[in-house]
CSV table of C-alpha atoms in Angstrom, one decimal:
chain,number,residue,atom,x,y,z
A,1115,MET,CA,-12.8,-22.5,24.6
A,1116,ILE,CA,-9.9,-20.2,25.7
A,1117,VAL,CA,-6.4,-21.3,24.7
A,1118,LYS,CA,-3.9,-20.7,27.4
A,1119,LEU,CA,-0.1,-20.5,26.8
A,1120,ASN,CA,0.8,-23.1,29.4
A,1121,GLU,CA,-1.6,-25.6,27.9
A,1122,LEU,CA,-0.1,-25.6,24.4
A,1123,SER,CA,1.2,-28.8,23.2
A,1124,SER,CA,5.0,-29.0,23.1
A,1125,ASN,CA,4.9,-30.6,19.6
A,1126,VAL,CA,4.0,-27.4,17.6
A,1127,ARG,CA,6.4,-27.8,14.6
A,1128,LYS,CA,5.5,-30.3,12.0
A,1129,THR,CA,8.3,-32.5,11.0
A,1130,ARG,CA,9.8,-31.8,7.5
A,1131,LYS,CA,9.1,-34.5,4.9
A,1132,ILE,CA,12.3,-36.2,3.8
A,1133,VAL,CA,11.9,-37.3,0.3
A,1134,GLY,CA,14.0,-39.2,-2.2
A,1135,ARG,CA,15.5,-41.9,0.3
A,1136,GLY,CA,14.6,-45.1,-1.4
A,1137,PRO,CA,11.4,-47.2,-2.1
A,1138,GLY,CA,10.9,-48.2,1.4
A,1139,SER,CA,10.1,-44.8,2.6
A,1140,GLY,CA,7.0,-44.4,0.3
A,1141,ILE,CA,8.2,-41.1,-1.1
A,1142,GLY,CA,11.5,-42.3,-2.8
A,1143,LYS,CA,12.7,-42.0,-6.4
A,1144,THR,CA,10.3,-39.5,-7.9
A,1145,CYS,CA,9.6,-37.9,-4.5
A,1146,GLY,CA,5.8,-38.0,-4.7
A,1147,ARG,CA,5.8,-36.0,-8.0
A,1148,GLY,CA,5.1,-38.6,-10.5
A,1149,HIS,CA,6.8,-39.2,-13.8
A,1150,LYS,CA,7.8,-36.5,-16.2
A,1151,GLY,CA,5.6,-33.5,-17.0
A,1152,GLN,CA,5.6,-29.9,-16.0
A,1153,LYS,CA,4.5,-30.4,-12.5
A,1154,SER,CA,7.4,-32.9,-11.8
A,1155,ARG,CA,10.1,-30.3,-12.7
A,1156,SER,CA,11.6,-28.0,-10.3
A,1157,GLY,CA,10.4,-24.3,-10.4
A,1158,ARG,CA,7.3,-25.8,-12.0
A,1159,GLY,CA,4.3,-23.9,-13.3
A,1160,ILE,CA,3.7,-20.9,-15.3
A,1161,GLY,CA,1.9,-18.2,-13.4
A,1162,GLY,CA,-1.5,-17.4,-14.8
A,1163,PHE,CA,-1.3,-20.3,-17.3
A,1164,GLU,CA,-4.6,-22.0,-17.7
A,1165,GLY,CA,-3.8,-24.9,-20.1
A,1166,GLY,CA,-4.4,-23.0,-23.3
A,1167,GLN,CA,-7.5,-21.2,-22.2
A,1168,ASN,CA,-7.3,-17.5,-22.4
A,1169,PRO,CA,-5.9,-16.6,-19.0
A,1170,LEU,CA,-7.9,-14.4,-16.5
A,1171,TYR,CA,-5.5,-11.5,-16.6
A,1172,ARG,CA,-6.1,-11.3,-20.5
A,1173,ARG,CA,-9.9,-11.8,-20.3
A,1174,ILE,CA,-10.5,-8.9,-17.9
A,1175,PRO,CA,-10.3,-5.4,-19.6
A,1176,LYS,CA,-7.7,-2.8,-18.5
A,1177,ARG,CA,-9.2,0.0,-16.6
A,1178,GLY,CA,-7.9,3.6,-16.1
A,1179,PHE,CA,-4.5,5.0,-16.2
A,1180,VAL,CA,-1.8,4.6,-13.5
A,1181,MET,CA,0.5,7.5,-13.1
A,1182,TYR,CA,3.8,6.1,-11.8
A,1183,ASN,CA,5.5,9.4,-11.1
A,1184,GLN,CA,2.3,10.9,-9.6
A,1185,PRO,CA,3.2,13.8,-7.2
A,1186,ILE,CA,2.8,13.0,-3.5
A,1187,THR,CA,0.1,15.2,-1.9
A,1188,LYS,CA,-0.5,15.6,1.8
A,1189,ILE,CA,-3.7,17.2,3.3
A,1190,VAL,CA,-3.6,19.6,6.1
A,1191,GLN,CA,-6.5,21.1,8.0
A,1192,LEU,CA,-6.5,25.0,8.1
A,1193,SER,CA,-7.5,25.0,11.8
A,1194,ASP,CA,-4.3,23.0,12.6
A,1195,ILE,CA,-1.9,25.7,11.0
A,1196,LYS,CA,-3.6,28.8,12.1
A,1197,ASP,CA,-1.0,29.4,14.9
A,1198,ILE,CA,2.0,29.2,12.5
A,1199,GLU,CA,3.7,32.5,12.0
A,1200,GLY,CA,5.2,33.7,8.7
A,1201,GLU,CA,4.7,32.2,5.3
A,1202,ILE,CA,3.4,28.7,5.1
A,1203,THR,CA,5.5,26.4,2.9
A,1204,ILE,CA,6.1,22.8,2.6
A,1205,GLU,CA,9.3,23.2,4.6
A,1206,THR,CA,7.6,25.1,7.3
A,1207,LEU,CA,4.9,22.4,7.7
A,1208,ARG,CA,7.6,19.8,7.7
A,1209,ALA,CA,9.4,21.7,10.4
A,1210,HIS,CA,6.2,21.7,12.5
A,1211,LYS,CA,6.0,17.9,12.0
A,1212,PHE,CA,2.7,17.8,10.0
A,1213,PHE,CA,4.4,15.1,7.8
A,1214,LYS,CA,7.8,13.6,7.1
A,1215,GLY,CA,9.3,12.2,3.9
A,1216,LYS,CA,8.9,13.3,0.3
A,1217,VAL,CA,6.1,15.6,-0.3
A,1218,ASP,CA,5.6,17.4,-3.7
A,1219,ARG,CA,2.5,19.5,-2.7
A,1220,VAL,CA,0.2,20.2,0.1
A,1221,LYS,CA,-3.5,20.8,0.1
A,1222,ILE,CA,-5.0,23.0,2.8
A,1223,LEU,CA,-8.5,22.2,3.6
A,1224,ASN,CA,-10.4,25.2,5.1
A,1225,ASP,CA,-12.7,23.9,7.7
A,1226,ASP,CA,-13.4,27.3,9.3
A,1227,SER,CA,-15.9,29.5,7.4
A,1228,ASN,CA,-14.8,32.7,9.3
A,1229,TYR,CA,-11.1,32.5,8.6
A,1230,LYS,CA,-9.4,33.2,5.2
A,1231,PRO,CA,-5.7,32.2,5.0
A,1232,GLN,CA,-3.3,35.1,4.2
A,1233,ASN,CA,0.1,33.6,3.9
A,1234,THR,CA,-0.3,30.1,2.6
A,1235,LEU,CA,1.1,28.3,-0.4
A,1236,GLY,CA,-1.6,29.8,-2.6
A,1237,LYS,CA,-2.1,27.0,-5.1
A,1238,ASN,CA,-3.8,24.2,-3.3
A,1239,VAL,CA,-6.0,26.0,-0.7
A,1240,THR,CA,-9.7,25.1,-0.5
A,1241,TYR,CA,-12.2,27.6,0.9
A,1242,SER,CA,-15.5,27.2,2.5
A,1243,GLN,CA,-18.7,27.6,0.4
A,1244,SER,CA,-19.4,31.0,2.3
A,1245,ILE,CA,-16.0,32.6,1.5
A,1246,GLY,CA,-15.7,31.5,-2.1
A,1247,LYS,CA,-12.4,31.9,-4.0
């Protein structure tokens, strides 16, 4: 069945439950929360608390290492930058709109076995198997 915009019901929004307005409303006094206890309080619950059981985030082992100040690396194909004249630096690539924003280093992937880059950044250039380093 296909839903059409002109066939949507006009009553799309659910009315908000008004609580704490006397016993006749059915949700007065305690507002449907019951008496006392952690769940009746405002801002209730402790995230990850499992009633004394060892919580999931403590049961599962930590894995690996997260480097928070990791340098941002962008990847550029060598075939895309063949036409750029002069020395190829991060500023040159940014001027030719290969990327924008903060970039700490650029890795150039050589996808052409017959072309060896002459004027690139030097450090992060990969070569094809046939060329070698």
